[in-house]
XYZ file of C-alpha atoms in Angstrom:
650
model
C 21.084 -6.016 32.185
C 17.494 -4.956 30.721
C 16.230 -1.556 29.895
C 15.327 0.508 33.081
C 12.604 3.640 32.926
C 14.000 6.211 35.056
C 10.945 8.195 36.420
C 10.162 12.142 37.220
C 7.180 13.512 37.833
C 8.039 17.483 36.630
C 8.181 18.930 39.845
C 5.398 16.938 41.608
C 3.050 17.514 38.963
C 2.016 14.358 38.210
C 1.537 10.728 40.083
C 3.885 8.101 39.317
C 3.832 4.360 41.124
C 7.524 2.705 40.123
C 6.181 -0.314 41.920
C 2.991 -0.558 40.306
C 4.422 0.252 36.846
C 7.857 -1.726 37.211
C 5.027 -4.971 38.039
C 2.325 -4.239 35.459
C 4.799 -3.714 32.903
C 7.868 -6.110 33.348
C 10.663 -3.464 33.314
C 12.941 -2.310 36.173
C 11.932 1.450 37.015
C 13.886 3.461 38.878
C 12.669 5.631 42.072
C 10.322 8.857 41.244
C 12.410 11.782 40.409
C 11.052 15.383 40.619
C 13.569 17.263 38.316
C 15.614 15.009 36.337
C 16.561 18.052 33.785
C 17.878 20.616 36.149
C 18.672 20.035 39.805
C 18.701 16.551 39.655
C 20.553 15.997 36.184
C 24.013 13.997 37.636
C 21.880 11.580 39.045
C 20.121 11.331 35.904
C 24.223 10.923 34.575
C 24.558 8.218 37.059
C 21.564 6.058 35.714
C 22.029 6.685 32.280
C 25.886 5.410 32.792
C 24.486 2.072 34.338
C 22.810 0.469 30.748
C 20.419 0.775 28.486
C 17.712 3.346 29.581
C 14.444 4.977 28.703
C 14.082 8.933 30.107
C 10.059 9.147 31.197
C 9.941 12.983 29.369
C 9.413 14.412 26.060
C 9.879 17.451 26.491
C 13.504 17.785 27.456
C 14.860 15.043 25.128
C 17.855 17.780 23.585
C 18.778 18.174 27.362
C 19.240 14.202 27.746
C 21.005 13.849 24.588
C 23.753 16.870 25.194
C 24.309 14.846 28.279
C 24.920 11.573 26.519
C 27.290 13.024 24.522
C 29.559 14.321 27.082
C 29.181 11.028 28.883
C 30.141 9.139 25.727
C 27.406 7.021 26.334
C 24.521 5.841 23.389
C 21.426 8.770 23.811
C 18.534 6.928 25.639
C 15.308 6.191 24.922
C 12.275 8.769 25.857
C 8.316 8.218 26.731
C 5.992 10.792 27.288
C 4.182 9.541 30.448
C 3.367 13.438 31.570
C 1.412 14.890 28.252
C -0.003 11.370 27.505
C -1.338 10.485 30.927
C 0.114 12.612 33.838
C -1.183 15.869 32.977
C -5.225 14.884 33.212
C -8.182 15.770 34.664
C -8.175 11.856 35.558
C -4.567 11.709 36.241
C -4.748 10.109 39.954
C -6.600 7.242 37.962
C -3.917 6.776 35.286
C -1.595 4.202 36.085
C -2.796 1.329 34.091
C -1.966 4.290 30.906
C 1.287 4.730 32.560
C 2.045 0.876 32.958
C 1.128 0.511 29.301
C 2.732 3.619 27.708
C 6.083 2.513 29.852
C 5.528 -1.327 28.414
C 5.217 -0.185 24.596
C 8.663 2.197 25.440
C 10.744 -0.484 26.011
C 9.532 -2.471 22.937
C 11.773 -3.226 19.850
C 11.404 -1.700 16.657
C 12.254 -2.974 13.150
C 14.328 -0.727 11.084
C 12.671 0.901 8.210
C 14.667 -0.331 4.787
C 16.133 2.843 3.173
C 18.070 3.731 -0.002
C 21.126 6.553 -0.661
C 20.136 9.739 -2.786
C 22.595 11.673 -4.135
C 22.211 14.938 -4.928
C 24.572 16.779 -6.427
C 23.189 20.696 -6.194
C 21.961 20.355 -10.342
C 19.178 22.681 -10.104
C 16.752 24.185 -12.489
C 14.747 27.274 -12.201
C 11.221 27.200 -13.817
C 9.289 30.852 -14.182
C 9.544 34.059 -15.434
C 12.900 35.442 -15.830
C 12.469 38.624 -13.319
C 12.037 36.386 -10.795
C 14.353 33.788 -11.796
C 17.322 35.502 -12.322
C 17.423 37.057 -8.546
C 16.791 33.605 -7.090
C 19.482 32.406 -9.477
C 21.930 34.785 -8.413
C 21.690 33.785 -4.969
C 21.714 30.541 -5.779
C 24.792 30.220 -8.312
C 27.542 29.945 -5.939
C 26.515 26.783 -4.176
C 24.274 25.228 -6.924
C 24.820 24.090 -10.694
C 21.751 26.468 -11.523
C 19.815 26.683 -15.182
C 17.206 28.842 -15.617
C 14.322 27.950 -17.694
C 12.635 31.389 -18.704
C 8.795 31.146 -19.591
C 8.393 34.669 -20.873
C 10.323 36.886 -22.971
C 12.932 38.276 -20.907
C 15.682 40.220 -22.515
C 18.015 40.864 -19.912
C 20.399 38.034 -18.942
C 23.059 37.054 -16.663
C 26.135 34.721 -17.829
C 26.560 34.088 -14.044
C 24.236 30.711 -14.746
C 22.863 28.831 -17.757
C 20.018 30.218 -19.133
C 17.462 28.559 -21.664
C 13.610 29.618 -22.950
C 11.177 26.824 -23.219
C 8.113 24.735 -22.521
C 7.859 21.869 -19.877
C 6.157 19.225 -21.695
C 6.430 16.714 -18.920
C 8.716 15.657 -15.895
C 9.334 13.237 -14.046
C 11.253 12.089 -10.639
C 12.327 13.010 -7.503
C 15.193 14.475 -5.536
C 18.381 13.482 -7.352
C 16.214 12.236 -10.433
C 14.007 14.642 -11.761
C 13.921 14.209 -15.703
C 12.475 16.975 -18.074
C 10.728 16.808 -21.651
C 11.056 20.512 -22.996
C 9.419 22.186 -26.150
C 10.177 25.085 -27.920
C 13.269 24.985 -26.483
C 15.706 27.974 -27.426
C 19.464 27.935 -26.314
C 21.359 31.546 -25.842
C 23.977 32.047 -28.340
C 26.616 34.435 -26.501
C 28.367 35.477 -29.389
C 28.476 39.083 -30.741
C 27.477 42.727 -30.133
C 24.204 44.058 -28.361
C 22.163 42.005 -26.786
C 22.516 38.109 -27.161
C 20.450 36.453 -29.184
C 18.334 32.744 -29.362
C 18.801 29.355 -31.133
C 15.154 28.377 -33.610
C 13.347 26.694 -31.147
C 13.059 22.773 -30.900
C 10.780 20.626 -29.822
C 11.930 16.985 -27.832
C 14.717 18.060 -26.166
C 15.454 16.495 -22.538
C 17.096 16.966 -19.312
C 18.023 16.117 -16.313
C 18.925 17.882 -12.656
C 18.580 17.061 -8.725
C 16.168 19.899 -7.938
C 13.272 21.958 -9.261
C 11.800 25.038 -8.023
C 8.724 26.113 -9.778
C 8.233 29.877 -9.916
C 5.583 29.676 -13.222
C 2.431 30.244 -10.537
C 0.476 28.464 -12.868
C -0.695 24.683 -12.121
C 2.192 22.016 -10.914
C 3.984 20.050 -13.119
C 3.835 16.712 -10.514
C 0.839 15.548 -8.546
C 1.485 16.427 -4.781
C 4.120 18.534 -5.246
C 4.100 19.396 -1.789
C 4.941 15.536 -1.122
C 7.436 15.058 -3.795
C 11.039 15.413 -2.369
C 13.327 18.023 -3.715
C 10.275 19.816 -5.751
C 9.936 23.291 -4.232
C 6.747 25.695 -5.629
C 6.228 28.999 -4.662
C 4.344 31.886 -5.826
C 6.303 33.789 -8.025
C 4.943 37.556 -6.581
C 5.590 36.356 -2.679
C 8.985 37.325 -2.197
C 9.124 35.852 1.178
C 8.132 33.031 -0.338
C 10.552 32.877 -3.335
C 13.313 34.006 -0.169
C 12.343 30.933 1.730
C 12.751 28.581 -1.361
C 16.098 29.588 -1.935
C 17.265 28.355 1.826
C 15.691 25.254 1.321
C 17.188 24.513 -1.992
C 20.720 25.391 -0.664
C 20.132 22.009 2.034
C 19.452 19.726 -0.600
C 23.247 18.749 -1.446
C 24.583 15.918 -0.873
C 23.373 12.359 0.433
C 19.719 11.461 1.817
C 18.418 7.977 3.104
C 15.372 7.915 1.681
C 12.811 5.447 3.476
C 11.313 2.368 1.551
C 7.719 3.026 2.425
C 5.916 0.005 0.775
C 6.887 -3.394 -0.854
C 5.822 -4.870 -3.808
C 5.294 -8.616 -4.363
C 4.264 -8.933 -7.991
C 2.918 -12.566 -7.921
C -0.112 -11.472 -5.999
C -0.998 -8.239 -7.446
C -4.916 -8.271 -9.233
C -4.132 -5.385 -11.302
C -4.765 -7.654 -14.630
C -4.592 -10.773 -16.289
C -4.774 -11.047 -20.512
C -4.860 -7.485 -20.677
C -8.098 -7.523 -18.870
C -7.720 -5.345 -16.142
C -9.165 -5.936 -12.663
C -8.150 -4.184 -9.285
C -7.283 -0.370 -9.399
C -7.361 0.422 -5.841
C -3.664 1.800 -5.271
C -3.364 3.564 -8.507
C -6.650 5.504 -7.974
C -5.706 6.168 -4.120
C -1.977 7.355 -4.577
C -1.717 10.964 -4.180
C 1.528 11.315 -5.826
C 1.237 9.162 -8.896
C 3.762 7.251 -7.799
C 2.382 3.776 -8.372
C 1.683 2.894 -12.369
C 0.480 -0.305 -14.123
C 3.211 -2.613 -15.769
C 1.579 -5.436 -17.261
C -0.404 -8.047 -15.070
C 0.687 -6.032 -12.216
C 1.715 -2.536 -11.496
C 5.143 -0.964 -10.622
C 5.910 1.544 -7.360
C 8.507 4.435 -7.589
C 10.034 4.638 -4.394
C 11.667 7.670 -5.035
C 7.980 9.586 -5.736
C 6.255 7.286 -2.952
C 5.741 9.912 0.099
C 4.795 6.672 2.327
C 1.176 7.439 2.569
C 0.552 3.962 2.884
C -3.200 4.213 1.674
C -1.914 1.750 -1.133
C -1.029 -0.800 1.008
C -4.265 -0.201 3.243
C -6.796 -0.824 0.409
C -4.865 -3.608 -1.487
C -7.256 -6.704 -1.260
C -4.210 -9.455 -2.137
C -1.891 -7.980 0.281
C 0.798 -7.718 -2.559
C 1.556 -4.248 -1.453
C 2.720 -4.221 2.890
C 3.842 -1.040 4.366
C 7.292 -1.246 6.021
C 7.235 2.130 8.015
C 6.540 -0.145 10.306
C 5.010 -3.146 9.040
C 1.803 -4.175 10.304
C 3.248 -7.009 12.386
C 5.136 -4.073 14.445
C 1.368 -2.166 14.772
C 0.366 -4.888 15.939
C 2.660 -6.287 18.213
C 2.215 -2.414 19.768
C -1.123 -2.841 20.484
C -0.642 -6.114 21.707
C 1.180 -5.112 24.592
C -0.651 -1.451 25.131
C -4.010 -3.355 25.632
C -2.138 -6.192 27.954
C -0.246 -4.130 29.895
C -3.338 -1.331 30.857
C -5.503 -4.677 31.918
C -1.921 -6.069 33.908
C -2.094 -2.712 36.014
C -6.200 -2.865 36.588
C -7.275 -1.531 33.491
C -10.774 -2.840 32.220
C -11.580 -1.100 28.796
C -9.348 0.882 27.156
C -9.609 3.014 24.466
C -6.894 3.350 21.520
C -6.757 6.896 19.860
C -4.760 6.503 16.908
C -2.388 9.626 15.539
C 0.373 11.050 14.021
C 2.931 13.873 14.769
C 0.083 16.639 14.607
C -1.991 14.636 16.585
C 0.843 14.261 19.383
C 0.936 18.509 19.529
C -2.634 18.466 20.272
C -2.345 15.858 23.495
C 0.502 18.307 24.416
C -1.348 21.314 24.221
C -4.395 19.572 25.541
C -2.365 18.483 28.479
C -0.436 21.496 28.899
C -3.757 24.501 28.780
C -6.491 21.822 29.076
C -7.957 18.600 30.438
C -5.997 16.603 29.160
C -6.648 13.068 27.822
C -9.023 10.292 30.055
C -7.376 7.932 31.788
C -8.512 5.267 29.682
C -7.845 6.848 26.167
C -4.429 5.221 25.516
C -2.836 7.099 22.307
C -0.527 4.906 19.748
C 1.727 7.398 17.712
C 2.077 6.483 13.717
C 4.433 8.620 11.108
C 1.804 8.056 8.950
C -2.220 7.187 9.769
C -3.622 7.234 6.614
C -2.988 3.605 5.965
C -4.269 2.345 9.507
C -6.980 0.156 7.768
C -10.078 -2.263 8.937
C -7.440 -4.689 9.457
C -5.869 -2.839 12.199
C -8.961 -1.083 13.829
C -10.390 -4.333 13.847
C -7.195 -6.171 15.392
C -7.305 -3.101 18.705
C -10.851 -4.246 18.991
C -9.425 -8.100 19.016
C -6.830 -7.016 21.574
C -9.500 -5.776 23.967
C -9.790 -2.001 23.184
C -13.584 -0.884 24.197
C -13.112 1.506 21.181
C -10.850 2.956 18.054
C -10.220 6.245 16.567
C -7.955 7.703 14.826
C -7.149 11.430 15.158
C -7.302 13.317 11.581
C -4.417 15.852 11.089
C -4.963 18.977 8.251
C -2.493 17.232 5.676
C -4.364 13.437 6.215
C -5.153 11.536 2.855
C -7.865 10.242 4.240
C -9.983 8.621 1.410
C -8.733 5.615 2.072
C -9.606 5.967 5.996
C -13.143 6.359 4.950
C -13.143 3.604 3.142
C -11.397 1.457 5.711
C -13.228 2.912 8.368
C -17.034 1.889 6.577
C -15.496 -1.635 6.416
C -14.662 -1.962 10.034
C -18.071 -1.173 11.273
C -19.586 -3.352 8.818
C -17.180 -6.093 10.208
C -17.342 -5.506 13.533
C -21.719 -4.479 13.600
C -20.845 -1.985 16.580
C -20.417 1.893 16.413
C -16.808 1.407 18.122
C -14.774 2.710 15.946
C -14.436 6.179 14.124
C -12.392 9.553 12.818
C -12.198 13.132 14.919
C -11.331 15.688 12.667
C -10.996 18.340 15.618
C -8.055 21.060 15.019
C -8.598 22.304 18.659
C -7.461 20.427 21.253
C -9.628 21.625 23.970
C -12.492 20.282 21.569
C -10.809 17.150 21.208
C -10.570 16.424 24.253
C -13.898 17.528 25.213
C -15.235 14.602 22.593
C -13.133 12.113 24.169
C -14.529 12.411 28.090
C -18.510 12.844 26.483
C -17.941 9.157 24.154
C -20.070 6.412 25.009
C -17.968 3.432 26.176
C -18.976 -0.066 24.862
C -17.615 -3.101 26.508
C -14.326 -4.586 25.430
C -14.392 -7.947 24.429
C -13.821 -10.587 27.077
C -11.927 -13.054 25.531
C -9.062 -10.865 24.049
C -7.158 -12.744 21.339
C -3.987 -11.856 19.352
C -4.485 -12.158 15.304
C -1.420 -12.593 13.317
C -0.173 -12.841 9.655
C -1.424 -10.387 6.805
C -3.900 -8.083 6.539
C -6.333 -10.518 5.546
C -5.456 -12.991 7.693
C -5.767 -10.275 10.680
C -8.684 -9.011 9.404
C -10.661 -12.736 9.411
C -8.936 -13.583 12.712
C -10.521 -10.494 14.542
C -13.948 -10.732 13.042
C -14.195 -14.121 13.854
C -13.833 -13.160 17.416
C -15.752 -10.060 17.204
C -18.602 -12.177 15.252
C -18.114 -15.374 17.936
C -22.148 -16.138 17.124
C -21.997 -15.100 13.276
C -24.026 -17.827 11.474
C -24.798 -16.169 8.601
C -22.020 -13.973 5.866
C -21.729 -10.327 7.437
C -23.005 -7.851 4.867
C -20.241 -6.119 3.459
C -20.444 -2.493 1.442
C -19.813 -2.558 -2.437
C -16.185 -2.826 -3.435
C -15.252 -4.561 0.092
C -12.028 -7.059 -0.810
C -14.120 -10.104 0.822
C -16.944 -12.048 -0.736
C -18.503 -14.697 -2.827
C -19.147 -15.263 -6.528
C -23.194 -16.086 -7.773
C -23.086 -17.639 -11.147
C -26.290 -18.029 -12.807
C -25.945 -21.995 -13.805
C -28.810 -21.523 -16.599
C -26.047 -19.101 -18.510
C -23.284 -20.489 -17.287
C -21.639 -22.989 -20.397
C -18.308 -24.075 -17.933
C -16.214 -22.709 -20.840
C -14.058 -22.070 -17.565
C -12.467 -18.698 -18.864
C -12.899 -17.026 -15.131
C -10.695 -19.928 -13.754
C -7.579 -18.908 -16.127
C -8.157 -15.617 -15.351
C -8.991 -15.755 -11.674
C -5.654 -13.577 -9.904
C -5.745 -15.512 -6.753
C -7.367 -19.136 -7.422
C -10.310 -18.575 -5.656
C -12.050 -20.148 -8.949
C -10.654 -23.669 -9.623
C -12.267 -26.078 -12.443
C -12.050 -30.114 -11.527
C -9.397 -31.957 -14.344
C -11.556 -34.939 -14.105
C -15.392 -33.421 -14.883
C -16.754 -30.286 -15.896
C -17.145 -28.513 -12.353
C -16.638 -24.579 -11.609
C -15.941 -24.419 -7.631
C -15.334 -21.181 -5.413
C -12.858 -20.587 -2.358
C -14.325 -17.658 -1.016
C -11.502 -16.937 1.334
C -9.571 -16.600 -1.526
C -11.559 -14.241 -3.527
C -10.930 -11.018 -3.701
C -13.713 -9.243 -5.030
C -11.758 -8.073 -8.066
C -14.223 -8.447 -10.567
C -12.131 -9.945 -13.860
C -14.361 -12.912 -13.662
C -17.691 -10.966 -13.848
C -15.826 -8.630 -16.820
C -14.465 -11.779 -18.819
C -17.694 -14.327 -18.903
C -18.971 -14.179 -22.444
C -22.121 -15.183 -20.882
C -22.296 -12.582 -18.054
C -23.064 -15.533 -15.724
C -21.177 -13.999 -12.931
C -22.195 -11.443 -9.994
C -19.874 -10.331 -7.075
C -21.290 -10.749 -3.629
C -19.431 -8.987 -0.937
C -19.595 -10.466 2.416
C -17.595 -12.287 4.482
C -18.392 -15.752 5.610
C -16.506 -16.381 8.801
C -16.994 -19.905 9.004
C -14.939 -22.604 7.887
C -16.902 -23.492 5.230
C -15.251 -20.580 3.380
C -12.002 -21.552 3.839
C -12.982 -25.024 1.275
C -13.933 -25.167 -2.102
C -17.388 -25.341 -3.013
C -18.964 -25.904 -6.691
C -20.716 -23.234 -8.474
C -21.749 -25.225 -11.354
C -21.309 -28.530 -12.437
C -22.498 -30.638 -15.729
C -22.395 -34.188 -16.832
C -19.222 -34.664 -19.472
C -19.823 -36.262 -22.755
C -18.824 -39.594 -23.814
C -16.823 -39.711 -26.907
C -18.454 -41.739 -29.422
C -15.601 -44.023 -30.381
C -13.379 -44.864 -27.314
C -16.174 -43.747 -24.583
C -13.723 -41.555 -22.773
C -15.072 -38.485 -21.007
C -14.740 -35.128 -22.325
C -16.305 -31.558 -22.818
C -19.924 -30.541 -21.098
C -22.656 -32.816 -22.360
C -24.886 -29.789 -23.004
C -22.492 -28.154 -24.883
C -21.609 -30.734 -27.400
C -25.259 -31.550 -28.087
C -25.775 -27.554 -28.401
C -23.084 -27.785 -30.896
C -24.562 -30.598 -32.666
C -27.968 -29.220 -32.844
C -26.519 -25.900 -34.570
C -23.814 -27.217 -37.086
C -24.988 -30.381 -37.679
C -26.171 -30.543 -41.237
C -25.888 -27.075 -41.582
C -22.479 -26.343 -41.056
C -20.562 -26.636 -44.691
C -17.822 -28.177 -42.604
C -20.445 -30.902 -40.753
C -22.791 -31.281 -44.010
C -21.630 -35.413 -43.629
C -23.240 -37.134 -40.940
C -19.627 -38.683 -40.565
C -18.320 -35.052 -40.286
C -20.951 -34.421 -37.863
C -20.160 -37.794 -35.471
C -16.637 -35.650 -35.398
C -18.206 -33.584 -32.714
C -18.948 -35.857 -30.740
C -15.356 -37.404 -30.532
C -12.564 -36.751 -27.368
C -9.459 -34.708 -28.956
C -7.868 -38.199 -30.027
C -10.034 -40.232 -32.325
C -10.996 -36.835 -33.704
C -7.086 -36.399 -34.748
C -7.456 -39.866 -36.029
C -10.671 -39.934 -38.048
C -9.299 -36.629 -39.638
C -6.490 -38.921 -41.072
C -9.400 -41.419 -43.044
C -10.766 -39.222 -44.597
C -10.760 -39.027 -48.622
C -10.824 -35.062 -48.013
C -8.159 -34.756 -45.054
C -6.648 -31.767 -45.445
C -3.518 -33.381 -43.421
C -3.199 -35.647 -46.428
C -0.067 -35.370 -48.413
C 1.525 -37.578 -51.891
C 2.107 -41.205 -51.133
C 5.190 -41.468 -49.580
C 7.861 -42.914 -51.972
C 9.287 -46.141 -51.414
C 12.837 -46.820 -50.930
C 14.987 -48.027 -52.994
C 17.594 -51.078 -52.073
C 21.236 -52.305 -53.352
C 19.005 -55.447 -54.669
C 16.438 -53.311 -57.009
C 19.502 -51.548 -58.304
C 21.204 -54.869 -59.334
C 18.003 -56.365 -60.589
C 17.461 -53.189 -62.914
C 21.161 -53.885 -64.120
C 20.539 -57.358 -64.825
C 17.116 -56.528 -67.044
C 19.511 -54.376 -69.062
C-alpha cells in the first residue's frame, strides 16, 4: 500500500480538491476533513492505523505524534498545505500549489551521513575569576569544570580546578576543543593563608569538551556562534552568564553530528607544485573550518556548521553538500514544477528559504495575505549554498522565476556571487534575493513582481553542479551562438595565449588541475578543453612568458566540449637520425644565443649537439676526447691460459 495524504481544511478555512490533488499528484488522498486535531482525531487514528501516511498540517504535528505513540504506530509524515497555499488572498486559485506541495510530501529523502560525539561534561571556564567562580559553582556538580582566571583573583574555591593563564590558541569543537596556554600558573594548595601560584610557563596544553568564554574581549574561534559546544557571553550580563550555564549542563553525553560536505581530493584546484590556484572555499568559510593541505585542502567536520557556501562556489565540484545533496534539490524541484503544471499550473514561481523564512509564510498567512497562488516555496536547512547551478536548474524545470528568501543569520556572500552568475547565464532578470524581515512586506513584493514566461520546453538537468549548470543554460540559451559573457572570477571560460610569447615549454599543461590544457606526444601543440577549464588561474601565474589570459565565458556549444589548439610549432629534426623533437624556433633560438658563445658550445661540434634528439646527443657525448662520462680503460681480464703462459716464461 502507498502513502495516503489525509486532508483537513482547519475548520473550513481553506479549499481543498482530494480529487484534483489525488490526480495531479499521483497519491491516494483521503476525503476533506474539517478538524482532524480535535473532534475528528479517532478518525484521524483510524487512517493513520491503515499505512504509511502524510498529515496535511503543520501546525499540530506534537498532537499527531502523541497519538502515534499510543497507537504504537511509526509518527507520520506532515505538509503544510494551509500556511503555504490555503491561507491566501488567492487561495480559491491554489490547487495546482496544493497538488505540488502534496507531490514533493510524499517524496523520498536521502539520509544525511552523521558521526557520534562524545562529550563527556570536561569543561573549562575562560574570564575573570568573579564571574567564573559563581558559574563554576553551579556548574561543578554535573561538569568536570576548570577555571581559567584572566585577572588576578585572590579568592578561590577547591570545589573545581582552578588555573591563571593566557589562551594562545584553540582549536575544535564539541568533544574536541584543544588549548595552547601561556603564562600558565598552577595553584599550589599547600600551607597557611592564602594559597599561592606555580612561576608561570609558557607551552602548556589542554584539552576539554566545552568552553564558555566569559573574557568579553574578542573570540578565540571564528563564528563562535556556529561552532558547537563554544558558548560566549558577556561577562557583566548576568542573565546572560545564567543562560550559559543551562546550556552547558545539556551538552553531556552523545551527539550525531551531521556530515555537511564531502571532500574528493583528486579534483580539488587548490594547488599544484606549491603554486597555488583556487581559494574560493577557504576565503568563503565562516568558521575556518576548511584549511589547505598540500595540492588540496582539508575540511573539519567537526568545525563545519554546514553552510554549504564551500560547496556552492567550488568550480571542480570536489566539494558536494550532503544536507541534501544537490541531486535531492533537484529531484524536489523536479516534481514541484511538474506537478503545479499536472494540476493546470502555467508559470510558477519557486521562492527558496530556510526555517526563518518558513515563520514568515506562517505569519504572512496567519495576519496577512498570504503567499500568491503561483509562488511555490521549497524549504532548505541551509540556503546559503543554493548556487547558479540550482537557480538555473528551477528555471530549466519551468519556474517563470527564482528567489531565495534571506534570513538575519544568512552567509550570503556566496549568494551574491552565485546569484550575479545566474543572471549572466540565464540574460533575464528572473532570478533574485528579498531581504524583507516583515512578512507583510514580503509578501507585498511577491503579488507586485513582474512575471516572465516560463520556458516551454521544460527539461530535467542531471549530474554535478557543472554538469547542471551547462545543461540548463543550454536550454535557457537554445539560440546562443556566440560564448555568454561571464563576470570576472566565474568557474567557466577559455584560455587566450598570445602565440608570439608563447615558447610551448608546456609548463601550464603539468600544472593544469583538471586537464583542460593537454600538449600532443607526437608535435609541439598546446590545445584547450574549455569545458574542462576552470578558470583557476595556475596557468596564467606559472607561464614564464606571461603568454596566458583567462577569459570567462561559457561556450555552450559543442565545440567546447573538444579540444582545440592554442598554439602549435613545427618540431625540429635532429641532425643525425632525423627524428622529430623540441620546437623548431626554440632550438634555432638556442643556437643563435650559445652558439659560439657559450664556453660549453665554443666547438662547432659542441654546437651541432643542440641540434640533436635526446639519443645521439647521449651518444656523441660518449666520442668525445673531453667526455666528462669518460672513465680509465677498462682492464682486461685475465684467463687460466695467460696465467700458465706467465709460468712457462719463468
Amino acid at each position: 500500500m502507498g502513502t495516503k495524504i489525509i486532508l483537513c481544511d482547519c475548520a473550513g478555512t481553506q479549499n481543498l480538491d482530494a480529487d484534483q490533488i489525488a490526480s495531479a499528484c499521483g497519491v491516494g488522498c483521503s476525503k476533506v476533513h474539517t478538524a482532524l486535531c480535535t473532534t475528528e482525531l479517532e478518525k484521524a487514528a483510524s487512517l493513520m492505523q491503515d499505512g504509511d501516511t502524510v498529515i496535511a498540517c503543520g501546525q499540530e504535528q506534537d498532537v499527531f505524534r502523541a497519538l502515534a505513540d499510543e497507537l504504537n504506530i511509526e509518527a507520520p509524515g506532515f505538509v503544510d498545505l494551509r500556511d503555504r497555499a490555503g491561507w491566501s488572498e488567492q487561495g480559491n486559485d491554489a490547487t495546482p500549489k496544493i497538488a505540488a506541495l502534496a507531490a514533493e510530501a510524499v517524496l523520498p529523502q536521502p539520509v544525511t551521513p552523521s558521526v557520534d560525539i562524545i562529550s563527556e561534561g570536561t569543561c573549562f571556564i575562560i574570564g575573570p575569576g568573579d564571574v567564573c567562580f559563581d558559574l563554576a559553582a553551579q556548574l561543578a556538580p554535573v561538569l568536570a569544570v576548570t577555571v581559567l582566571v584572566t585577572d588576578m583573583a585572590e579568592t578561590v574555591s577547591r570545589a573545581f580546578d582552578v588555573v591563571r593563564g593566557k589562551v594562545r590558541s584553540l582549536n575544535g569543537a564539541l568533544g574536541g576543543f584543544s588549548l595552547h596556554l601561556d603564562a600558565l600558573q598552577q595553584l599550589e594548595p599547600g600551607g597557611r593563608g592564602a594559597f599561592g601560584w606555580s612561576a608561570p610557563r609558557d607551552g602548556a596544553q589542554s584539552s576539554c569538551d566545552i568552553i564558555l568564554d566569559l573574557t568579553g574581549g574578542a573570540p578565540f574561534v571564528q563564528a563562535p556562534a556556529k561552532r558547537e559546544g563554544y558558548l560566549r557571553a558577556d561577562p557583566k550580563d548576568a542573565v546572560a552568564v545564567a543562560r550559559l550555564a543551562f546550556e552547558a549542563a545539556q551538552l553531556v553525553g552523545t551527539f550525531e553530528k551531521p556530515l555537511y560536505v564531502r571532500l574528493e581530493e583528486t579534483l580539488c584546484a587548490h594547488s599544484r607544485a606549491e603554486q597555488v590556484a583556487c581559494t574560493n572555499c577557504l576565503d568563503i568559510c565562516p568558521t575556518g573550518a576548511i584549511t589547505p593541505a598540500g595540492e588540496h585542502v582539508a575540511i573539519d567536520p567537526m568545525i563545519c556548521a554546514g553552510c554549504g557556501a564551500c560547496a556552492a562556489l567550488c568550480p571542480s565540484t570536489a566539494i558536494t553538500y550532503e544536507d541534501p545533496p544537490v541531486a535531492a534539490v533537484l529531484s524536489r524541484m523536479h516534481i514541484l514544477a511538474r506537478t503545479f503544471r499536472r494540476a493546470g499550473g502555467t508559470a510558477p514561481r519557486l521562492l527558496v528559504h530556510d526555517a526563518h523564512g518558513a515563520e514568515m509564510i506562517r505569519l504572512a498567512a496567519r495576519f496577512g495575505r498570504g503567499l500568491p497562488a503561483d509562488v511555490v516555496p521549497l524549504e532548505l536547512n541551509v540556503i546559503s549554498g543554493f548556487g547558479h547551478a540550482e537557480m538555473l536548474a528551477a528555471l530549466a524545470n519551468g519556474f517563470a522565476r527564482v528567489d531565495v528568501l534571506l534570513a538575519p543569520t544568512t552567509e550570503r556572500d556566496a549568494l551574491d556571487q552565485e546569484l550575479n552568475l545566474a543572471l549572466s547565464i540565464s540574460g533575464l532578470d528572473n532570478v533574485g534575493l528579498i531581504d524583507e524581515g516583515d512578512p507583510d512586506a514580503m509578501a507585498g513584493m511577491l503579488y507586485a513582481q513582474h512575471v516572465p514566461a516560463p520556458l516551454a520546453d521544460p527539461v530535467l538537468p542531471l549530474g554535478n553542479r557543472r554538469q547542471i549548470a551547462r545543461l540548463s543554460a543550454q536550454a535557457l540559451n537554445p539560440k546562443a551562438e556566440a560564448p555568454l559573457t561571464l563576470p570576472e572570477n566565474a568557474p567557466y571560460g577559455a584560455v587566450a595565449v598570445d602565440t608570439d610569447a608563447c615558447t610551448l615549454c608546456l609548463s601550464c599543461v603539468s600544472l593544469c588541475p583538471s586537464g583542460a590544457l593537454v600538449d600532443n606526444p607526437d608535435k609541439p601543440q598546446l590545445n584547450f578543453q574549455q569545458d574542462a577549464c576552470l578558470q583557476c588561474g595556475l596557468c596564467k601565474g606559472i607561464c614564464p612568458e606571461d603568454a596566458i589570459t583567462l577569459v570567462p565565458q561559457f561556450d555552450l556549444s559543442d565545440a567546447a566540449l573538444s579540444q582545440q589548439v592554442l598554439n602549435e610549432e613545427e618540431p625540429f629534426a635532429c641532425v643525425e637520425c632525423g627524428a622529430l623533437f623540441g620546437v623548431k624556433s626554440t632550438v634555432e633560438r638556442i643556437m643563435e644565443k650559445l652558439a659560439g658563445t657559450h664556453p660549453m658550445f665554443a666547438t662547432s661540434d659542441k654546437a651541432r649537439m643542440i641540434q640533436m634528439c635526446d639519443n645521439c646527443r647521449v651518444n656523441a657525448q660518449f666520442q668525445l676526447e673531453d667526455n666528462p662520462f669518460q672513465s680509465n680503460p677498462k682492464p682486461k681480464v685475465v684467463t687460466t691460459e695467460d696465467y700458465f703462459s706467465k709460468r712457462k716464461d719463468h
